[in-house]
XYZ file of N, CA and C in Angstrom:
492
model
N -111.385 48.929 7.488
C -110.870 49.383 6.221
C -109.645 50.268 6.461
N -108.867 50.299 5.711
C -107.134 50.707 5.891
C -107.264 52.006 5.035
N -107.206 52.901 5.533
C -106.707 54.304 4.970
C -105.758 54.899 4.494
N -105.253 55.133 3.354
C -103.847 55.351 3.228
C -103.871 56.741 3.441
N -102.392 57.337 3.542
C -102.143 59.190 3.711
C -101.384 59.049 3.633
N -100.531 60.304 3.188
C -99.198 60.113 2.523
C -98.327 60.641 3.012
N -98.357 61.206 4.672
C -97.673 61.012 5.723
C -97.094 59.772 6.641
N -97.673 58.503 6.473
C -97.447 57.540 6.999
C -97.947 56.052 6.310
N -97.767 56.544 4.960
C -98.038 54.725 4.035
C -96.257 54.868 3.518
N -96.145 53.982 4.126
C -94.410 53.476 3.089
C -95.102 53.105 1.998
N -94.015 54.064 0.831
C -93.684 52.997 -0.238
C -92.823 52.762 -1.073
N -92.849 51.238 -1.554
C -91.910 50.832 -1.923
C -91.795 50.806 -4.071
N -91.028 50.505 -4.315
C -90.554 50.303 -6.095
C -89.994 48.897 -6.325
N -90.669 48.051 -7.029
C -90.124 47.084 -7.570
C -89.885 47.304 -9.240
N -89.096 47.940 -9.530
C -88.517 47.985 -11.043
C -88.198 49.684 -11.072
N -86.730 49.758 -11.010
C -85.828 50.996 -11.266
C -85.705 51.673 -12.426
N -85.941 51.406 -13.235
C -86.260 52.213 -14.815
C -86.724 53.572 -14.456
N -86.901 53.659 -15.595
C -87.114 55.062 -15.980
C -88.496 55.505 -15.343
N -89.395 54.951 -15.649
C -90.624 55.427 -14.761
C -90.628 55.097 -13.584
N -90.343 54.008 -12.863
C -90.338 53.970 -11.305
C -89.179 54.935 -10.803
N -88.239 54.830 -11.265
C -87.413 55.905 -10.723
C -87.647 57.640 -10.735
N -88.055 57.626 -12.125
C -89.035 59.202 -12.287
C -90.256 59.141 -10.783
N -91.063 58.553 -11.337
C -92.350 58.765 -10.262
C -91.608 58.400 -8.697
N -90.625 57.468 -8.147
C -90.226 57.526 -6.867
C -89.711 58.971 -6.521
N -88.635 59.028 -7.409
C -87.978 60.749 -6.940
C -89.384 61.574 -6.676
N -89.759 61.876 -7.774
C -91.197 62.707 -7.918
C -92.055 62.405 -6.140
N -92.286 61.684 -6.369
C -93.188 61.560 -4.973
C -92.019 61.721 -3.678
N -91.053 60.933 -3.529
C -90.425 61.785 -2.935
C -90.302 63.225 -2.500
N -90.113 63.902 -3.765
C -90.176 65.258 -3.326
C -91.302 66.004 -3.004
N -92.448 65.217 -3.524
C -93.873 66.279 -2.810
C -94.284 65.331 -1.418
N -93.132 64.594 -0.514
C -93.139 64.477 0.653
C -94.051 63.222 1.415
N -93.713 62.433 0.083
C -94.212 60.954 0.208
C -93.309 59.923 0.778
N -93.324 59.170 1.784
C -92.456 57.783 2.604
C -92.236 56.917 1.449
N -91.169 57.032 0.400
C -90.411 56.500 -0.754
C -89.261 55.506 0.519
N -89.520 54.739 0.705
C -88.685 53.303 1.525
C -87.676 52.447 0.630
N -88.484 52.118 0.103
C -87.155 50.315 -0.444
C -87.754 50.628 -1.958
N -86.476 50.285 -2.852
C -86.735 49.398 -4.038
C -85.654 48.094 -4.195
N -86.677 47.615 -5.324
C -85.520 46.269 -5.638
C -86.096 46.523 -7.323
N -84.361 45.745 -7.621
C -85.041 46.121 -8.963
C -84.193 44.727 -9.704
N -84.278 43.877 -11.054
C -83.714 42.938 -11.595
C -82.523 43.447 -11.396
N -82.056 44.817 -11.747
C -80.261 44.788 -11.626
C -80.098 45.660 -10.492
N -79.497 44.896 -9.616
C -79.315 45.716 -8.140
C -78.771 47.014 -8.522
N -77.942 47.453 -9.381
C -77.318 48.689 -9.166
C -78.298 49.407 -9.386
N -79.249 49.327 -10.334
C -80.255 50.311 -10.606
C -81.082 50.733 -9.520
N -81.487 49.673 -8.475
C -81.853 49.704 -7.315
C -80.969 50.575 -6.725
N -79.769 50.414 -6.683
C -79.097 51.407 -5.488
C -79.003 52.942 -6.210
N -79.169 52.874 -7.256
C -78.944 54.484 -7.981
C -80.035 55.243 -7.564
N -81.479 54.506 -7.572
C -82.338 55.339 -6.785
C -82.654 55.651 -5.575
N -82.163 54.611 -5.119
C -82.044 54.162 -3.217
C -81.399 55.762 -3.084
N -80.006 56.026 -3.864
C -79.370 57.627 -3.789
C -80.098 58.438 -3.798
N -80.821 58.675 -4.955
C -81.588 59.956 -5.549
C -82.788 60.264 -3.984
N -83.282 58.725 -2.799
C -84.041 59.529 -2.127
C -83.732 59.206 -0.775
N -83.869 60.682 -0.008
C -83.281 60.685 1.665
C -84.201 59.625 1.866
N -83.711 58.089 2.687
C -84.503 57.175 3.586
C -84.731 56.239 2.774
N -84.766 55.619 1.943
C -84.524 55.321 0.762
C -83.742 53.482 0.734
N -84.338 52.786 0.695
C -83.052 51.314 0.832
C -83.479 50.339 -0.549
N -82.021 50.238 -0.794
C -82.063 49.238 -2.484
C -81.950 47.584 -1.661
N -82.756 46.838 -2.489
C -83.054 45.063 -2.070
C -82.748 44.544 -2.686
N -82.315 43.568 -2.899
C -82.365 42.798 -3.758
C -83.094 41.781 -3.840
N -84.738 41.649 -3.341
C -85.210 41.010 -3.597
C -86.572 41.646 -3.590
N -87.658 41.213 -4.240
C -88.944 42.239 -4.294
C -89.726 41.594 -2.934
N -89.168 40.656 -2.651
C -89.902 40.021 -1.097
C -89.574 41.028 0.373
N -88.247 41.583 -0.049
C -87.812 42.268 1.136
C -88.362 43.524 0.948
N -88.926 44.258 -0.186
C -90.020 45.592 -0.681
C -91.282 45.192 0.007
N -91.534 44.127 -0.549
C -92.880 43.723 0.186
C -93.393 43.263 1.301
N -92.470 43.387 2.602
C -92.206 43.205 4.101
C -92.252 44.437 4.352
N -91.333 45.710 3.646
C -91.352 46.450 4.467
C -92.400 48.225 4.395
N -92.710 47.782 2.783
C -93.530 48.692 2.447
C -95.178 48.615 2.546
N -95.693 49.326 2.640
C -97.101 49.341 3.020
C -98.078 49.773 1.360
N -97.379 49.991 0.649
C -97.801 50.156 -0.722
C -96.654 50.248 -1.737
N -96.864 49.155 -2.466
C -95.445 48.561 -3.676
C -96.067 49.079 -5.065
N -95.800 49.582 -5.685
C -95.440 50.048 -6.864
C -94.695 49.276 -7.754
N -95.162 48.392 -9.102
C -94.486 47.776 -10.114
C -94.525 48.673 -11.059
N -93.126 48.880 -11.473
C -92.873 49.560 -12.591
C -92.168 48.625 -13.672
N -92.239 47.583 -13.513
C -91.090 46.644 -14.254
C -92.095 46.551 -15.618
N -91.509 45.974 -16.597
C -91.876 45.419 -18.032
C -92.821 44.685 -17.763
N -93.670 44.976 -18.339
C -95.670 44.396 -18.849
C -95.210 42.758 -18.517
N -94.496 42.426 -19.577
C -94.456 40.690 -19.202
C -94.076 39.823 -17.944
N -93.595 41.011 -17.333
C -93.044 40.612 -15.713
C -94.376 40.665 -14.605
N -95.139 41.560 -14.817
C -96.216 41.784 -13.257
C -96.878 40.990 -12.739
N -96.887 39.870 -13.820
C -98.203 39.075 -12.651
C -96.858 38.668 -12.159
N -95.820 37.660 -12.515
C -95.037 37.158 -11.389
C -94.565 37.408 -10.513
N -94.209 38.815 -10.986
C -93.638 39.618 -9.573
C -94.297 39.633 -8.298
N -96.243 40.381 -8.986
C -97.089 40.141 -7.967
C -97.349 39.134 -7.061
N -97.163 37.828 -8.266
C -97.429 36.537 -6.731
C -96.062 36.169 -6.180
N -95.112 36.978 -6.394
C -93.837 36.147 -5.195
C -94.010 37.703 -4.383
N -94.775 38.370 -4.134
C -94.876 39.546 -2.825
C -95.187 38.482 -2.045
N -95.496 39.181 -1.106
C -95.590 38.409 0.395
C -96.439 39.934 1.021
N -97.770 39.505 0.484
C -98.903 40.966 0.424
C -99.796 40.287 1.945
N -99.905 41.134 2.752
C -101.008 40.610 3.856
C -102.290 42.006 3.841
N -103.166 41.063 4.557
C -104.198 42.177 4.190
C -103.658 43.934 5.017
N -104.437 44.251 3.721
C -104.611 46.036 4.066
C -103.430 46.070 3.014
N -102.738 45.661 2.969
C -101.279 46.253 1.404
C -101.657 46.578 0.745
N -100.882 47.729 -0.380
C -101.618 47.903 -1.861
C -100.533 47.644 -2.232
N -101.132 47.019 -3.611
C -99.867 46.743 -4.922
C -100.448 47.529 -6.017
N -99.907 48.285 -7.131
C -100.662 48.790 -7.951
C -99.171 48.761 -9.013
N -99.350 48.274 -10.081
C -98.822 48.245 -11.638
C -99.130 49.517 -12.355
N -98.265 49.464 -13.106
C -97.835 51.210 -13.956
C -98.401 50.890 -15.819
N -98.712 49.592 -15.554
C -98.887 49.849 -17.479
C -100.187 49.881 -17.770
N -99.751 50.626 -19.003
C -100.864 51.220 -19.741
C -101.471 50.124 -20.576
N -101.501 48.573 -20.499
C -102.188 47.858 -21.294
C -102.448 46.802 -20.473
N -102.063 46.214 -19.145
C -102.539 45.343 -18.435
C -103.969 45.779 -17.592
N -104.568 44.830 -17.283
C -105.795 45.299 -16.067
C -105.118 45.017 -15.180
N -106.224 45.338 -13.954
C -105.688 44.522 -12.659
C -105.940 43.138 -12.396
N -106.258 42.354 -13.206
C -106.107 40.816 -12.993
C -104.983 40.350 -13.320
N -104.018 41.156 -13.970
C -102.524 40.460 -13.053
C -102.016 40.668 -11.698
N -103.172 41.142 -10.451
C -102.432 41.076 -9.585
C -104.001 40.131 -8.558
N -104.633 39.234 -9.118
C -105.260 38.913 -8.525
C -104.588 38.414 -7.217
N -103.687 37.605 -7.585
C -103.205 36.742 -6.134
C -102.957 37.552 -5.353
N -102.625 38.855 -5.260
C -102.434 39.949 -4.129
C -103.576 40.097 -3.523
N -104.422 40.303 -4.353
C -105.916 40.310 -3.797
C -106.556 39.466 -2.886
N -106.647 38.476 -3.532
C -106.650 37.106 -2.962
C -105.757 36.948 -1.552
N -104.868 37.387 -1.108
C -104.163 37.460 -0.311
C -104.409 38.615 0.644
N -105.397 39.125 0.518
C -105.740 40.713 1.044
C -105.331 42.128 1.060
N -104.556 42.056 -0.261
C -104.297 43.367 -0.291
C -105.252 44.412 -1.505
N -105.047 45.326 -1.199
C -105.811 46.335 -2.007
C -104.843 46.555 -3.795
N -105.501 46.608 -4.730
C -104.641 46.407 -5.929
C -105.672 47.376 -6.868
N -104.556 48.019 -7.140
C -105.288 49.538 -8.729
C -104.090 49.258 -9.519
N -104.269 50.491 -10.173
C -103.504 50.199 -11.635
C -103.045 52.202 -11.782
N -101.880 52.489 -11.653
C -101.598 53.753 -11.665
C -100.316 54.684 -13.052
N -101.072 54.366 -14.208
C -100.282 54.850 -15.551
C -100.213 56.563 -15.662
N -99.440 56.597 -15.824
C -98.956 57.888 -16.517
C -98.999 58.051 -18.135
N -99.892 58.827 -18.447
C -100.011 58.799 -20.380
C -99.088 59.303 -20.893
N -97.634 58.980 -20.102
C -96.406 60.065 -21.086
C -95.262 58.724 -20.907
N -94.518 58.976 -21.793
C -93.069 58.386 -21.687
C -92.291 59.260 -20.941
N -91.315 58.710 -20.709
C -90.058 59.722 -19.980
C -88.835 59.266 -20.688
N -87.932 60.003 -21.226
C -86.758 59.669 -21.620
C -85.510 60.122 -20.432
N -85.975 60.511 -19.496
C -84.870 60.490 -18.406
C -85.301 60.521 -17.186
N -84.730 60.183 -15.749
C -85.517 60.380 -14.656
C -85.575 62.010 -14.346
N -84.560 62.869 -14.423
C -84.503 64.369 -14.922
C -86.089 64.837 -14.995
N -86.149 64.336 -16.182
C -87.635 64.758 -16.770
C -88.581 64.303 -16.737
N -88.441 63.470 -16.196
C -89.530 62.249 -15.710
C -89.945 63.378 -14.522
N -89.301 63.431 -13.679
C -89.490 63.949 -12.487
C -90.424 65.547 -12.879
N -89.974 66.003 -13.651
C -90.600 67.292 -14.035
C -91.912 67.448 -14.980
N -91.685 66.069 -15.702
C -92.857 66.260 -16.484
C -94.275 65.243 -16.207
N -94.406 65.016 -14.721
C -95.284 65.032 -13.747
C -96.407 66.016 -13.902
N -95.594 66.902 -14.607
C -96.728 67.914 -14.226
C -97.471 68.348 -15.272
N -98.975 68.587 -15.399
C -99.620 68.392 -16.307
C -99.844 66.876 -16.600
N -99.241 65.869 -16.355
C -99.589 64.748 -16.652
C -100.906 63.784 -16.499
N -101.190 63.169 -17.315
C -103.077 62.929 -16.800
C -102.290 61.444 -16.665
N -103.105 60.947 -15.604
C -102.985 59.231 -14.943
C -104.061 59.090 -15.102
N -104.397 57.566 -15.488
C -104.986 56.137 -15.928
C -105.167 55.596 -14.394
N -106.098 55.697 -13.565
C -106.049 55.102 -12.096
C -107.352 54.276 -11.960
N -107.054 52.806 -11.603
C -108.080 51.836 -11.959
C -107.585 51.611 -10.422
N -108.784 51.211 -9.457
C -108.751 51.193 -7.964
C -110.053 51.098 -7.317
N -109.933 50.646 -6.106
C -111.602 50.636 -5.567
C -110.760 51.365 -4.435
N -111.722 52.096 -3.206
C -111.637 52.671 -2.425
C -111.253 52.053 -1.374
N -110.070 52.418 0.249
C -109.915 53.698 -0.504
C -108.728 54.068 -1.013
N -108.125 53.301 -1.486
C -106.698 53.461 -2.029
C -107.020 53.680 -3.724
N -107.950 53.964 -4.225
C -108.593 55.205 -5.007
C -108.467 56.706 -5.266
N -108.861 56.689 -3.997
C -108.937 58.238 -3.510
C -107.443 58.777 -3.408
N -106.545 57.829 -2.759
C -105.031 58.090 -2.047
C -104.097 58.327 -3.444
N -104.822 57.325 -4.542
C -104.289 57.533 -5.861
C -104.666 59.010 -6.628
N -105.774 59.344 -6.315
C -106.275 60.236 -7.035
C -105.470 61.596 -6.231
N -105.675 61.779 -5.024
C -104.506 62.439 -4.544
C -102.999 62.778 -4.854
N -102.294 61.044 -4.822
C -100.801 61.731 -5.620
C -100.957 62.099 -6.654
N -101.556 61.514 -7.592
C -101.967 62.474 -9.491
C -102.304 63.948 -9.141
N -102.841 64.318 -8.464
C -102.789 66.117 -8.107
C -101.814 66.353 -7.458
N -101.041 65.929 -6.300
C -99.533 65.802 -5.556
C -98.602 66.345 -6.428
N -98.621 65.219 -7.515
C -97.483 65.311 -8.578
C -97.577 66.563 -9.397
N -99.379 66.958 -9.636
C -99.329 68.434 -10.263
C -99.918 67.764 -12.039
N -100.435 66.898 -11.809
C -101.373 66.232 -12.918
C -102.822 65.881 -12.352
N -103.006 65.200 -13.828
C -104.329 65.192 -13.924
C -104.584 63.670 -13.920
N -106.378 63.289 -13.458
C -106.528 61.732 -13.978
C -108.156 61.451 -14.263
């Protein structure tokens, strides 16, 4: 069984918006391995690739999912399952989706493929990455997961200085 810690799990962002980019910076700064994003419009990818030291923009969510050890979808609800099955997930990976109305059976095929898959929402909007980044705190997360990339979730939600 694969342990995550948040000294040595890369991870990666597939969708640069406003919440993946909020929560990447954010974890970033409480000293999380923030690696690669890719995002539909490369520049958005590279704007955050900036915002974190170590940091590389892709342009493809296949090259996130080679090099990160836990991928993060932040993209639009109607996008996740597809995104999920063009990863290239081997066992021990986690993939975990950000919305607040999908389960995790849009990422069965990850599963199926051996990776570990939760579901990690934030109950707030963000109208900027600014404040995104700040208003982390106090924030209660929605974390649907089996162990132990559960636990690793339940961890950054206190990291960040919220609740779940």
């Amino acid at each position: 069984m694969r342990l995550f810690a948040k000294t040595n799990t890369s991870i990666g962002f597939v969708g640069a918006g406003l919440l993946g980019s909020g929560l990447g910076k954010a974890l970033s700064e409480k000293g999380y391995k923030v690696t690669s994003v890719a995002s539909q419009n490369f520049s958005s990818a590279k704007q955050l690739a900036q915002l974190i030291e170590g940091c590389t923009p892709y342009k493809s969510v296949e090259e996130v999912s080679k090099i990160a050890d836990l991928i993060f979808i932040t993209a639009p609800d109607d996008s996740i399952e597809d995104i999920a099955s063009s990863l290239q997930c081997t066992r021990g990976k986690a993939v975990i989706h950000c919305s607040g109305v999908l389960s995790m059976k849009e990422l069965q095929k990850t599963r199926d493929a051996g990776a570990y898959i939760g579901c990690f929402h934030p109950l707030q909007t963000f109208p900027s990455v600014k404040i995104a980044v700040k208003s982390m705190v106090n924030t209660t997360f929605s974390i649907e997961a089996n162990r132990p990339l559960r636990k690793f979730l339940e961890q950054m939600a206190k990291d960040l200085g919220g609740h779940y």
